[in-house]
């Protein structure tokens, strides 16, 4: 067991050692700037015990060579960190029906463990979405659908008819977005039934800023899907703090790599209200 000067991992503390099913910290990888291997090495060597996953945000892996991606995934696996794609699968639809299977195989070859699919951007019928989840699972990878609370108005079944598997006449696509938490939850439940490993909840319109968190929506999602099967994007430390205060250290969060240590201090059970002193102390192995 890794013993830190201020931290240890026990089942009865905040959460167990890796690999963890809950209390997962997933860090965002390259997006607007290059996330070099040297930086990754520093993060993993100094805070690797607190990092469960690495996500290539925004389809950034599509701009990198396969050899570079393989080096990054190998580095992550060396530190027992899983690697997830970003929301890129939806861009493959224009290449034909076989493109998604090819994408899964390519992800396996380059070392990805999880494929994220952006349900809103994908814009496919529900049964097709479930088929994609099953394809990912049959390919030996983990599936992580990404849901937003606002959906295209044309995706909402008319007359309140939301029976699972019921045929609904397709409506004309519009650009109008409406809030429908019930539809999000029902689709997410079906994805979990199809084998999805985790449901990612987009921060937009829910928890982008700490002073405008939609606590009602978050409570509904967690109560139906469960804390262990749900992950939330935490855009800043204040949002992470809100989640830890409301749901404890076992909540799954996707954060920036620079927020990992702050988040781990918040997860600690016996740190008290003021954890600033912990942030300033040494966290290296003793």
PDB file of C-alpha atoms in Angstrom:
ATOM      1  CA  UNK A   1       0.000   0.000   0.000  1.00  0.00           C
ATOM      2  CA  UNK A   2       1.231   3.478  -0.847  1.00  0.00           C
ATOM      3  CA  UNK A   3       1.676   5.459   2.369  1.00  0.00           C
ATOM      4  CA  UNK A   4       1.832   9.206   1.981  1.00  0.00           C
ATOM      5  CA  UNK A   5       2.669  11.633   4.732  1.00  0.00           C
ATOM      6  CA  UNK A   6      -0.919  12.861   4.745  1.00  0.00           C
ATOM      7  CA  UNK A   7      -2.775  10.174   2.848  1.00  0.00           C
ATOM      8  CA  UNK A   8      -3.416   6.443   2.796  1.00  0.00           C
ATOM      9  CA  UNK A   9      -5.922   4.360   0.844  1.00  0.00           C
ATOM     10  CA  UNK A  10      -8.181   2.227   2.961  1.00  0.00           C
ATOM     11  CA  UNK A  11     -11.642   0.926   2.078  1.00  0.00           C
ATOM     12  CA  UNK A  12     -13.023   2.593   5.220  1.00  0.00           C
ATOM     13  CA  UNK A  13     -11.327   5.950   4.569  1.00  0.00           C
ATOM     14  CA  UNK A  14     -12.471   7.651   1.374  1.00  0.00           C
ATOM     15  CA  UNK A  15     -11.906   4.954  -1.269  1.00  0.00           C
ATOM     16  CA  UNK A  16      -9.602   1.996  -1.975  1.00  0.00           C
ATOM     17  CA  UNK A  17      -6.430   1.827  -4.035  1.00  0.00           C
ATOM     18  CA  UNK A  18      -6.478   1.594  -7.823  1.00  0.00           C
ATOM     19  CA  UNK A  19      -8.114   0.198  -9.811  1.00  0.00           C
ATOM     20  CA  UNK A  20     -11.179   1.899  -8.306  1.00  0.00           C
ATOM     21  CA  UNK A  21     -14.849   1.531  -9.206  1.00  0.00           C
ATOM     22  CA  UNK A  22     -15.809   4.763  -7.462  1.00  0.00           C
ATOM     23  CA  UNK A  23     -14.079   7.947  -6.387  1.00  0.00           C
ATOM     24  CA  UNK A  24     -12.483   7.974  -9.845  1.00  0.00           C
ATOM     25  CA  UNK A  25     -10.396  10.960 -10.922  1.00  0.00           C
ATOM     26  CA  UNK A  26     -10.115  11.264 -14.698  1.00  0.00           C
ATOM     27  CA  UNK A  27      -7.831  14.012 -16.002  1.00  0.00           C
ATOM     28  CA  UNK A  28      -8.286  15.863 -19.257  1.00  0.00           C
ATOM     29  CA  UNK A  29      -5.442  15.471 -21.713  1.00  0.00           C
ATOM     30  CA  UNK A  30      -4.490  17.605 -24.720  1.00  0.00           C
ATOM     31  CA  UNK A  31      -7.100  19.945 -26.166  1.00  0.00           C
ATOM     32  CA  UNK A  32      -6.191  23.589 -26.603  1.00  0.00           C
ATOM     33  CA  UNK A  33      -2.497  23.006 -25.924  1.00  0.00           C
ATOM     34  CA  UNK A  34      -0.003  20.163 -26.353  1.00  0.00           C
ATOM     35  CA  UNK A  35       0.138  17.817 -23.380  1.00  0.00           C
ATOM     36  CA  UNK A  36       3.718  16.609 -23.638  1.00  0.00           C
ATOM     37  CA  UNK A  37       4.962  13.249 -22.454  1.00  0.00           C
ATOM     38  CA  UNK A  38       7.305  15.008 -20.038  1.00  0.00           C
ATOM     39  CA  UNK A  39       4.355  16.710 -18.370  1.00  0.00           C
ATOM     40  CA  UNK A  40       2.445  13.437 -18.254  1.00  0.00           C
ATOM     41  CA  UNK A  41       5.463  11.718 -16.725  1.00  0.00           C
ATOM     42  CA  UNK A  42       5.654  14.403 -14.023  1.00  0.00           C
ATOM     43  CA  UNK A  43       1.931  14.100 -13.267  1.00  0.00           C
ATOM     44  CA  UNK A  44       2.010  10.298 -13.076  1.00  0.00           C
ATOM     45  CA  UNK A  45       5.204  10.081 -11.036  1.00  0.00           C
ATOM     46  CA  UNK A  46       4.159  12.716  -8.495  1.00  0.00           C
ATOM     47  CA  UNK A  47       0.387  12.134  -8.360  1.00  0.00           C
ATOM     48  CA  UNK A  48      -0.167   8.842 -10.168  1.00  0.00           C
ATOM     49  CA  UNK A  49      -1.760   7.207  -7.137  1.00  0.00           C
ATOM     50  CA  UNK A  50      -4.537   9.809  -7.342  1.00  0.00           C
ATOM     51  CA  UNK A  51      -5.120   9.620 -11.114  1.00  0.00           C
ATOM     52  CA  UNK A  52      -7.356   6.846 -12.407  1.00  0.00           C
ATOM     53  CA  UNK A  53      -7.847   7.842 -16.036  1.00  0.00           C
ATOM     54  CA  UNK A  54      -6.571  10.069 -18.837  1.00  0.00           C
ATOM     55  CA  UNK A  55      -8.961  11.459 -21.448  1.00  0.00           C
ATOM     56  CA  UNK A  56      -7.887  12.774 -24.849  1.00  0.00           C
ATOM     57  CA  UNK A  57     -10.282  15.713 -24.898  1.00  0.00           C
ATOM     58  CA  UNK A  58     -12.198  16.849 -27.962  1.00  0.00           C
ATOM     59  CA  UNK A  59     -10.930  14.215 -30.362  1.00  0.00           C
ATOM     60  CA  UNK A  60      -7.384  15.539 -30.033  1.00  0.00           C
ATOM     61  CA  UNK A  61      -6.015  12.030 -30.655  1.00  0.00           C
ATOM     62  CA  UNK A  62      -7.196  12.313 -34.272  1.00  0.00           C
ATOM     63  CA  UNK A  63      -4.481  14.928 -34.871  1.00  0.00           C
ATOM     64  CA  UNK A  64      -1.634  12.844 -33.459  1.00  0.00           C
ATOM     65  CA  UNK A  65       0.400  10.047 -34.961  1.00  0.00           C
ATOM     66  CA  UNK A  66      -0.467   6.516 -33.896  1.00  0.00           C
ATOM     67  CA  UNK A  67       3.067   5.989 -32.639  1.00  0.00           C
ATOM     68  CA  UNK A  68       2.838   9.025 -30.334  1.00  0.00           C
ATOM     69  CA  UNK A  69      -0.558   7.941 -29.007  1.00  0.00           C
ATOM     70  CA  UNK A  70       0.828   4.459 -28.298  1.00  0.00           C
ATOM     71  CA  UNK A  71       3.727   5.966 -26.345  1.00  0.00           C
ATOM     72  CA  UNK A  72       1.278   8.018 -24.248  1.00  0.00           C
ATOM     73  CA  UNK A  73      -1.061   5.081 -23.580  1.00  0.00           C
ATOM     74  CA  UNK A  74       1.891   2.841 -22.661  1.00  0.00           C
ATOM     75  CA  UNK A  75       3.097   5.503 -20.213  1.00  0.00           C
ATOM     76  CA  UNK A  76      -0.366   5.730 -18.660  1.00  0.00           C
ATOM     77  CA  UNK A  77      -0.699   1.951 -18.340  1.00  0.00           C
ATOM     78  CA  UNK A  78       2.702   1.802 -16.665  1.00  0.00           C
ATOM     79  CA  UNK A  79       1.145   3.870 -13.858  1.00  0.00           C
ATOM     80  CA  UNK A  80      -2.134   1.884 -13.821  1.00  0.00           C
ATOM     81  CA  UNK A  81      -4.036   4.718 -15.522  1.00  0.00           C
ATOM     82  CA  UNK A  82      -6.707   3.884 -18.103  1.00  0.00           C
ATOM     83  CA  UNK A  83      -6.945   5.946 -21.298  1.00  0.00           C
ATOM     84  CA  UNK A  84     -10.173   7.230 -22.836  1.00  0.00           C
ATOM     85  CA  UNK A  85     -10.951   8.801 -26.186  1.00  0.00           C
ATOM     86  CA  UNK A  86     -12.773  12.096 -26.343  1.00  0.00           C
ATOM     87  CA  UNK A  87     -15.975  12.880 -28.212  1.00  0.00           C
ATOM     88  CA  UNK A  88     -14.790  11.931 -31.707  1.00  0.00           C
ATOM     89  CA  UNK A  89     -16.753   8.842 -32.736  1.00  0.00           C
ATOM     90  CA  UNK A  90     -19.598  10.968 -34.172  1.00  0.00           C
ATOM     91  CA  UNK A  91     -17.270  12.271 -36.918  1.00  0.00           C
ATOM     92  CA  UNK A  92     -16.959   8.755 -38.337  1.00  0.00           C
ATOM     93  CA  UNK A  93     -20.579   8.439 -39.457  1.00  0.00           C
ATOM     94  CA  UNK A  94     -19.898  10.135 -42.784  1.00  0.00           C
ATOM     95  CA  UNK A  95     -17.455   7.335 -43.672  1.00  0.00           C
ATOM     96  CA  UNK A  96     -20.111   4.645 -43.751  1.00  0.00           C
ATOM     97  CA  UNK A  97     -21.470   1.876 -41.487  1.00  0.00           C
ATOM     98  CA  UNK A  98     -18.170  -0.019 -41.213  1.00  0.00           C
ATOM     99  CA  UNK A  99     -16.218   3.019 -39.969  1.00  0.00           C
ATOM    100  CA  UNK A 100     -17.241   2.581 -36.333  1.00  0.00           C
ATOM    101  CA  UNK A 101     -15.934  -1.003 -36.184  1.00  0.00           C
ATOM    102  CA  UNK A 102     -12.666   0.150 -37.756  1.00  0.00           C
ATOM    103  CA  UNK A 103     -12.465   2.955 -35.181  1.00  0.00           C
ATOM    104  CA  UNK A 104     -12.857   0.470 -32.312  1.00  0.00           C
ATOM    105  CA  UNK A 105     -10.085  -1.703 -33.720  1.00  0.00           C
ATOM    106  CA  UNK A 106      -7.805   1.298 -34.180  1.00  0.00           C
ATOM    107  CA  UNK A 107      -8.444   2.390 -30.580  1.00  0.00           C
ATOM    108  CA  UNK A 108      -7.460  -1.093 -29.379  1.00  0.00           C
ATOM    109  CA  UNK A 109      -4.258  -1.047 -31.421  1.00  0.00           C
ATOM    110  CA  UNK A 110      -3.191   2.349 -30.063  1.00  0.00           C
ATOM    111  CA  UNK A 111      -3.838   1.365 -26.446  1.00  0.00           C
ATOM    112  CA  UNK A 112      -7.130   3.016 -25.560  1.00  0.00           C
ATOM    113  CA  UNK A 113      -9.175   1.304 -22.863  1.00  0.00           C
ATOM    114  CA  UNK A 114     -12.386   3.362 -23.081  1.00  0.00           C
ATOM    115  CA  UNK A 115     -14.323   4.883 -25.961  1.00  0.00           C
ATOM    116  CA  UNK A 116     -16.473   7.906 -25.213  1.00  0.00           C
ATOM    117  CA  UNK A 117     -19.456   8.586 -27.470  1.00  0.00           C
ATOM    118  CA  UNK A 118     -21.171  11.972 -27.422  1.00  0.00           C
ATOM    119  CA  UNK A 119     -24.846  11.045 -27.565  1.00  0.00           C
ATOM    120  CA  UNK A 120     -26.065  14.547 -28.416  1.00  0.00           C
ATOM    121  CA  UNK A 121     -23.618  15.144 -31.261  1.00  0.00           C
ATOM    122  CA  UNK A 122     -23.944  11.592 -32.556  1.00  0.00           C
ATOM    123  CA  UNK A 123     -27.593  12.220 -33.413  1.00  0.00           C
ATOM    124  CA  UNK A 124     -28.518   8.597 -34.148  1.00  0.00           C
ATOM    125  CA  UNK A 125     -31.660   6.654 -33.173  1.00  0.00           C
ATOM    126  CA  UNK A 126     -31.623   5.125 -29.711  1.00  0.00           C
ATOM    127  CA  UNK A 127     -31.323   1.559 -30.963  1.00  0.00           C
ATOM    128  CA  UNK A 128     -28.292   2.531 -33.058  1.00  0.00           C
ATOM    129  CA  UNK A 129     -26.696   4.110 -29.980  1.00  0.00           C
ATOM    130  CA  UNK A 130     -27.218   0.888 -28.036  1.00  0.00           C
ATOM    131  CA  UNK A 131     -25.720  -1.107 -30.911  1.00  0.00           C
ATOM    132  CA  UNK A 132     -22.602   1.096 -30.749  1.00  0.00           C
ATOM    133  CA  UNK A 133     -22.316   0.434 -27.017  1.00  0.00           C
ATOM    134  CA  UNK A 134     -22.516  -3.316 -27.632  1.00  0.00           C
ATOM    135  CA  UNK A 135     -19.937  -3.095 -30.434  1.00  0.00           C
ATOM    136  CA  UNK A 136     -17.494  -1.343 -28.106  1.00  0.00           C
ATOM    137  CA  UNK A 137     -18.023  -3.987 -25.427  1.00  0.00           C
ATOM    138  CA  UNK A 138     -17.716  -6.879 -27.881  1.00  0.00           C
ATOM    139  CA  UNK A 139     -14.449  -5.297 -29.029  1.00  0.00           C
ATOM    140  CA  UNK A 140     -13.067  -5.650 -25.511  1.00  0.00           C
ATOM    141  CA  UNK A 141     -13.157  -1.962 -24.568  1.00  0.00           C
ATOM    142  CA  UNK A 142     -15.130   0.041 -22.022  1.00  0.00           C
ATOM    143  CA  UNK A 143     -18.021   2.208 -23.223  1.00  0.00           C
ATOM    144  CA  UNK A 144     -18.660   5.683 -21.805  1.00  0.00           C
ATOM    145  CA  UNK A 145     -21.627   7.550 -23.337  1.00  0.00           C
ATOM    146  CA  UNK A 146     -21.602  11.326 -22.807  1.00  0.00           C
ATOM    147  CA  UNK A 147     -24.976  12.964 -22.135  1.00  0.00           C
ATOM    148  CA  UNK A 148     -26.041  16.612 -21.978  1.00  0.00           C
ATOM    149  CA  UNK A 149     -29.143  17.810 -20.153  1.00  0.00           C
ATOM    150  CA  UNK A 150     -30.316  19.768 -23.211  1.00  0.00           C
ATOM    151  CA  UNK A 151     -31.424  17.705 -26.181  1.00  0.00           C
ATOM    152  CA  UNK A 152     -32.647  18.444 -29.667  1.00  0.00           C
ATOM    153  CA  UNK A 153     -36.375  19.049 -29.505  1.00  0.00           C
ATOM    154  CA  UNK A 154     -36.977  16.608 -32.363  1.00  0.00           C
ATOM    155  CA  UNK A 155     -35.465  13.788 -30.246  1.00  0.00           C
ATOM    156  CA  UNK A 156     -38.294  13.984 -27.710  1.00  0.00           C
ATOM    157  CA  UNK A 157     -41.043  11.427 -28.482  1.00  0.00           C
ATOM    158  CA  UNK A 158     -44.429  13.106 -29.090  1.00  0.00           C
ATOM    159  CA  UNK A 159     -47.440  12.737 -26.798  1.00  0.00           C
ATOM    160  CA  UNK A 160     -45.233  11.598 -23.937  1.00  0.00           C
ATOM    161  CA  UNK A 161     -44.773   8.155 -25.551  1.00  0.00           C
ATOM    162  CA  UNK A 162     -41.379   7.036 -24.243  1.00  0.00           C
ATOM    163  CA  UNK A 163     -41.878   3.283 -24.057  1.00  0.00           C
ATOM    164  CA  UNK A 164     -38.576   1.435 -24.364  1.00  0.00           C
ATOM    165  CA  UNK A 165     -38.107   0.037 -27.862  1.00  0.00           C
ATOM    166  CA  UNK A 166     -41.322   1.639 -29.139  1.00  0.00           C
ATOM    167  CA  UNK A 167     -41.197   2.833 -32.746  1.00  0.00           C
ATOM    168  CA  UNK A 168     -41.556   6.588 -33.011  1.00  0.00           C
ATOM    169  CA  UNK A 169     -41.969   8.310 -36.361  1.00  0.00           C
ATOM    170  CA  UNK A 170     -38.836  10.452 -36.888  1.00  0.00           C
ATOM    171  CA  UNK A 171     -39.443  14.170 -36.539  1.00  0.00           C
ATOM    172  CA  UNK A 172     -37.873  16.869 -38.662  1.00  0.00           C
ATOM    173  CA  UNK A 173     -34.500  17.875 -37.175  1.00  0.00           C
ATOM    174  CA  UNK A 174     -34.400  21.334 -35.649  1.00  0.00           C
ATOM    175  CA  UNK A 175     -31.712  23.450 -34.007  1.00  0.00           C
ATOM    176  CA  UNK A 176     -33.826  24.097 -30.913  1.00  0.00           C
ATOM    177  CA  UNK A 177     -32.481  22.628 -27.681  1.00  0.00           C
ATOM    178  CA  UNK A 178     -34.724  21.930 -24.712  1.00  0.00           C
ATOM    179  CA  UNK A 179     -34.036  20.597 -21.217  1.00  0.00           C
ATOM    180  CA  UNK A 180     -35.237  17.049 -20.608  1.00  0.00           C
ATOM    181  CA  UNK A 181     -33.682  15.280 -17.625  1.00  0.00           C
ATOM    182  CA  UNK A 182     -36.117  12.379 -17.843  1.00  0.00           C
ATOM    183  CA  UNK A 183     -35.040  11.542 -21.397  1.00  0.00           C
ATOM    184  CA  UNK A 184     -31.364  11.754 -20.403  1.00  0.00           C
ATOM    185  CA  UNK A 185     -31.894   9.324 -17.530  1.00  0.00           C
ATOM    186  CA  UNK A 186     -33.946   6.842 -19.554  1.00  0.00           C
ATOM    187  CA  UNK A 187     -31.416   6.740 -22.390  1.00  0.00           C
ATOM    188  CA  UNK A 188     -28.549   6.426 -19.907  1.00  0.00           C
ATOM    189  CA  UNK A 189     -30.320   3.538 -18.163  1.00  0.00           C
ATOM    190  CA  UNK A 190     -30.690   1.727 -21.467  1.00  0.00           C
ATOM    191  CA  UNK A 191     -27.001   2.276 -22.230  1.00  0.00           C
ATOM    192  CA  UNK A 192     -26.086   0.751 -18.862  1.00  0.00           C
ATOM    193  CA  UNK A 193     -28.367  -2.207 -19.597  1.00  0.00           C
ATOM    194  CA  UNK A 194     -26.560  -2.612 -22.936  1.00  0.00           C
ATOM    195  CA  UNK A 195     -23.234  -2.825 -21.104  1.00  0.00           C
ATOM    196  CA  UNK A 196     -21.965   0.751 -20.766  1.00  0.00           C
ATOM    197  CA  UNK A 197     -19.411   1.029 -17.958  1.00  0.00           C
ATOM    198  CA  UNK A 198     -19.826   4.698 -17.058  1.00  0.00           C
ATOM    199  CA  UNK A 199     -22.172   7.569 -17.923  1.00  0.00           C
ATOM    200  CA  UNK A 200     -20.432  10.918 -18.413  1.00  0.00           C
ATOM    201  CA  UNK A 201     -22.527  14.034 -17.747  1.00  0.00           C
ATOM    202  CA  UNK A 202     -21.584  17.168 -19.695  1.00  0.00           C
ATOM    203  CA  UNK A 203     -20.892  20.215 -17.529  1.00  0.00           C
ATOM    204  CA  UNK A 204     -22.793  22.592 -19.821  1.00  0.00           C
ATOM    205  CA  UNK A 205     -26.057  23.849 -18.263  1.00  0.00           C
ATOM    206  CA  UNK A 206     -25.426  21.740 -15.129  1.00  0.00           C
ATOM    207  CA  UNK A 207     -22.144  22.483 -13.373  1.00  0.00           C
ATOM    208  CA  UNK A 208     -19.966  24.685 -15.577  1.00  0.00           C
ATOM    209  CA  UNK A 209     -19.725  27.284 -12.796  1.00  0.00           C
ATOM    210  CA  UNK A 210     -19.849  26.585  -9.062  1.00  0.00           C
ATOM    211  CA  UNK A 211     -22.294  29.434  -8.400  1.00  0.00           C
ATOM    212  CA  UNK A 212     -24.852  28.072 -10.884  1.00  0.00           C
ATOM    213  CA  UNK A 213     -24.809  24.321 -10.227  1.00  0.00           C
ATOM    214  CA  UNK A 214     -28.109  22.610 -11.020  1.00  0.00           C
ATOM    215  CA  UNK A 215     -28.315  20.576  -7.827  1.00  0.00           C
ATOM    216  CA  UNK A 216     -31.803  19.326  -8.713  1.00  0.00           C
ATOM    217  CA  UNK A 217     -30.678  17.756 -11.980  1.00  0.00           C
ATOM    218  CA  UNK A 218     -27.556  16.223 -10.460  1.00  0.00           C
ATOM    219  CA  UNK A 219     -29.596  14.704  -7.619  1.00  0.00           C
ATOM    220  CA  UNK A 220     -32.054  13.118 -10.074  1.00  0.00           C
ATOM    221  CA  UNK A 221     -29.269  11.656 -12.210  1.00  0.00           C
ATOM    222  CA  UNK A 222     -27.387  10.167  -9.252  1.00  0.00           C
ATOM    223  CA  UNK A 223     -30.522   8.793  -7.601  1.00  0.00           C
ATOM    224  CA  UNK A 224     -31.480   6.897 -10.781  1.00  0.00           C
ATOM    225  CA  UNK A 225     -28.091   5.905 -12.224  1.00  0.00           C
ATOM    226  CA  UNK A 226     -26.082   5.580  -9.010  1.00  0.00           C
ATOM    227  CA  UNK A 227     -22.918   7.307  -7.867  1.00  0.00           C
ATOM    228  CA  UNK A 228     -20.637   4.506  -9.058  1.00  0.00           C
ATOM    229  CA  UNK A 229     -21.905   4.595 -12.662  1.00  0.00           C
ATOM    230  CA  UNK A 230     -21.914   8.375 -13.126  1.00  0.00           C
ATOM    231  CA  UNK A 231     -19.068  10.793 -13.845  1.00  0.00           C
ATOM    232  CA  UNK A 232     -19.344  14.585 -13.911  1.00  0.00           C
ATOM    233  CA  UNK A 233     -17.154  17.147 -15.619  1.00  0.00           C
ATOM    234  CA  UNK A 234     -15.775  19.541 -13.019  1.00  0.00           C
ATOM    235  CA  UNK A 235     -14.561  22.640 -14.858  1.00  0.00           C
ATOM    236  CA  UNK A 236     -12.836  24.272 -11.891  1.00  0.00           C
ATOM    237  CA  UNK A 237     -11.796  23.552  -8.267  1.00  0.00           C
ATOM    238  CA  UNK A 238     -14.891  25.266  -6.859  1.00  0.00           C
ATOM    239  CA  UNK A 239     -17.140  22.876  -8.764  1.00  0.00           C
ATOM    240  CA  UNK A 240     -15.101  19.902  -7.528  1.00  0.00           C
ATOM    241  CA  UNK A 241     -15.458  21.178  -3.975  1.00  0.00           C
ATOM    242  CA  UNK A 242     -19.238  21.415  -4.400  1.00  0.00           C
ATOM    243  CA  UNK A 243     -19.444  17.785  -5.566  1.00  0.00           C
ATOM    244  CA  UNK A 244     -17.277  16.494  -2.699  1.00  0.00           C
ATOM    245  CA  UNK A 245     -19.274  18.446  -0.099  1.00  0.00           C
ATOM    246  CA  UNK A 246     -22.584  17.201  -1.498  1.00  0.00           C
ATOM    247  CA  UNK A 247     -21.746  13.594  -2.376  1.00  0.00           C
ATOM    248  CA  UNK A 248     -18.523  12.782  -0.538  1.00  0.00           C
ATOM    249  CA  UNK A 249     -15.197  11.425  -1.803  1.00  0.00           C
ATOM    250  CA  UNK A 250     -16.739   8.576  -3.810  1.00  0.00           C
ATOM    251  CA  UNK A 251     -18.095  10.802  -6.593  1.00  0.00           C
ATOM    252  CA  UNK A 252     -16.433  10.321  -9.995  1.00  0.00           C
ATOM    253  CA  UNK A 253     -15.023  13.514 -11.517  1.00  0.00           C
ATOM    254  CA  UNK A 254     -13.309  14.582 -14.728  1.00  0.00           C
ATOM    255  CA  UNK A 255     -10.895  17.433 -13.952  1.00  0.00           C
ATOM    256  CA  UNK A 256      -7.947  19.347 -15.361  1.00  0.00           C
ATOM    257  CA  UNK A 257      -4.592  17.783 -14.528  1.00  0.00           C
ATOM    258  CA  UNK A 258      -3.624  20.880 -12.526  1.00  0.00           C
ATOM    259  CA  UNK A 259      -6.540  20.288 -10.134  1.00  0.00           C
ATOM    260  CA  UNK A 260      -5.659  16.722  -9.124  1.00  0.00           C
ATOM    261  CA  UNK A 261      -3.894  17.496  -5.857  1.00  0.00           C
ATOM    262  CA  UNK A 262      -6.528  19.993  -4.770  1.00  0.00           C
ATOM    263  CA  UNK A 263      -9.240  17.423  -5.486  1.00  0.00           C
ATOM    264  CA  UNK A 264      -7.406  14.705  -3.573  1.00  0.00           C
ATOM    265  CA  UNK A 265      -7.145  16.977  -0.550  1.00  0.00           C
ATOM    266  CA  UNK A 266     -10.888  17.572  -0.752  1.00  0.00           C
ATOM    267  CA  UNK A 267     -11.537  13.827  -0.913  1.00  0.00           C
ATOM    268  CA  UNK A 268      -9.513  13.195   2.261  1.00  0.00           C
ATOM    269  CA  UNK A 269     -11.786  12.520   5.217  1.00  0.00           C
ATOM    270  CA  UNK A 270      -9.713  13.891   8.081  1.00  0.00           C
ATOM    271  CA  UNK A 271      -8.304  17.073   6.554  1.00  0.00           C
ATOM    272  CA  UNK A 272     -10.734  19.488   8.126  1.00  0.00           C
ATOM    273  CA  UNK A 273     -12.322  22.522   6.493  1.00  0.00           C
ATOM    274  CA  UNK A 274      -9.052  24.217   5.659  1.00  0.00           C
ATOM    275  CA  UNK A 275      -6.837  22.057   3.467  1.00  0.00           C
ATOM    276  CA  UNK A 276      -4.505  24.848   2.357  1.00  0.00           C
ATOM    277  CA  UNK A 277      -1.768  23.597   4.682  1.00  0.00           C
ATOM    278  CA  UNK A 278      -1.929  20.170   3.065  1.00  0.00           C
ATOM    279  CA  UNK A 279      -1.486  21.666  -0.390  1.00  0.00           C
ATOM    280  CA  UNK A 280       1.659  23.350   0.825  1.00  0.00           C
ATOM    281  CA  UNK A 281       3.127  20.241   2.440  1.00  0.00           C
ATOM    282  CA  UNK A 282       5.044  17.387   0.895  1.00  0.00           C
ATOM    283  CA  UNK A 283       2.982  14.568  -0.573  1.00  0.00           C
ATOM    284  CA  UNK A 284       5.850  12.339  -1.630  1.00  0.00           C
ATOM    285  CA  UNK A 285       6.242   8.786  -0.428  1.00  0.00           C
ATOM    286  CA  UNK A 286       7.809   8.306   2.967  1.00  0.00           C
TER     287      UNK A 286
END
